[in-house]
Coordinates of C-alpha atoms in Angstrom, one line a residue:
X22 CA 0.0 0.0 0.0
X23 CA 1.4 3.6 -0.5
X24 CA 2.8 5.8 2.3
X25 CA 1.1 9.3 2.4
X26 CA -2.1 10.8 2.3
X27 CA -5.4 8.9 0.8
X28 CA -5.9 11.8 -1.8
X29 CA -2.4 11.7 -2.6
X30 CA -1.6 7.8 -3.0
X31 CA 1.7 6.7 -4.5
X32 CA 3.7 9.9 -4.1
X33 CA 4.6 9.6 -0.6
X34 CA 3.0 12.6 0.6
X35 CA 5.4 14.6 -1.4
X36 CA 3.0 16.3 -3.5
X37 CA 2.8 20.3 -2.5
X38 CA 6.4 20.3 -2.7
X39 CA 6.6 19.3 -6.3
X40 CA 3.4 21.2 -7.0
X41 CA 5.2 24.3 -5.6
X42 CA 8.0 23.5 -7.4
X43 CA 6.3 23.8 -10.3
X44 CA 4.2 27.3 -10.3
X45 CA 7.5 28.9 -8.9
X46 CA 9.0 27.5 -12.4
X47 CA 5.9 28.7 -14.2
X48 CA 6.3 32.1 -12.4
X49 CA 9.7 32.4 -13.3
X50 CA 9.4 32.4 -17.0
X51 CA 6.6 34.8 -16.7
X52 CA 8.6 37.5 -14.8
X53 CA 11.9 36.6 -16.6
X54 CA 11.5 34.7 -20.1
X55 CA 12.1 31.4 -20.8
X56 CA 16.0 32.2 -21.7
X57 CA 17.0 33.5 -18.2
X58 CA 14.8 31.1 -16.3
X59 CA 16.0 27.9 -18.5
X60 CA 19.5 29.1 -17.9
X61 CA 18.5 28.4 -13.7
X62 CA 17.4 24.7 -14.7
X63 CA 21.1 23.9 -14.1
X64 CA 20.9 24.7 -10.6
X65 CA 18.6 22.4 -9.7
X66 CA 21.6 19.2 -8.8
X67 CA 23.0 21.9 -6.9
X68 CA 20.1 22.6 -4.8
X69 CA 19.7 18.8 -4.4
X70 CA 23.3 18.9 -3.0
X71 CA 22.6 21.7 -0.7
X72 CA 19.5 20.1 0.7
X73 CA 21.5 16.7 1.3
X74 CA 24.2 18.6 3.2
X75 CA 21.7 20.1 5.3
X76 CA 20.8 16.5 6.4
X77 CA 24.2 15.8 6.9
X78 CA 25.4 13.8 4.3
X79 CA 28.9 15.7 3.2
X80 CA 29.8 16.1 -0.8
X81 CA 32.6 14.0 -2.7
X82 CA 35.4 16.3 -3.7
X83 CA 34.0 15.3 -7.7
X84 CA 30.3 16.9 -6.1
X85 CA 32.2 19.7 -5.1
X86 CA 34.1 20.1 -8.4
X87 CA 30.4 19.6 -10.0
X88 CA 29.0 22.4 -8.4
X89 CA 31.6 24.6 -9.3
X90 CA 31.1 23.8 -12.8
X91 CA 27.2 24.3 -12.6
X92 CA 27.4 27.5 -10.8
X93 CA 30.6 28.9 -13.2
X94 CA 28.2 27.7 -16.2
X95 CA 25.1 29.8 -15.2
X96 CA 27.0 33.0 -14.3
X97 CA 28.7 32.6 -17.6
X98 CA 25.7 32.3 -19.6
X99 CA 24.0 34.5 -17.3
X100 CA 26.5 37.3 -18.6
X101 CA 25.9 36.4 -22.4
X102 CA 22.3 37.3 -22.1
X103 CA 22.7 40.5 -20.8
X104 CA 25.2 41.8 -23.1

């Protein structure tokens, strides 16, 4: 049987988090385009990362190097759109 809510079977009672997820997304492009926001799609192994630290669980030196490369890879595009 699935964990969670009744009305919410199968997704562990995960769903307003996703759901949020998504409408922030959907409010992004609205307010920025979908250039700028598709650029911040990159981010999103690097939030995963953060979150996990936060439970304790400490990044490999390669996660490290990872996020560096995600984060040097937005701000570089970043700085192409505006110009």
């Amino acid at each position: 049987m699935a964990r969670g809510c009744g009305r919410c079977a199968g997704t562990g009672g995960r769903w307003p988090g996703s759901t949020l997820a998504v409408a922030f997304w959907q409010i992004g492009i609205r307010v920025r385009g979908p250039g700028a926001t598709s650029v911040l799609f990159n981010l999103v192994p690097v939030a995963a990362l953060l979150i996990v630290a936060g439970f304790g669980r400490m990044p490999a030196v390669p996660q490290l190097l990872g996020v560096a490369i995600a984060v040097g890879g937005v701000i570089w595009a970043s700085r192409g759109a505006r110009r």
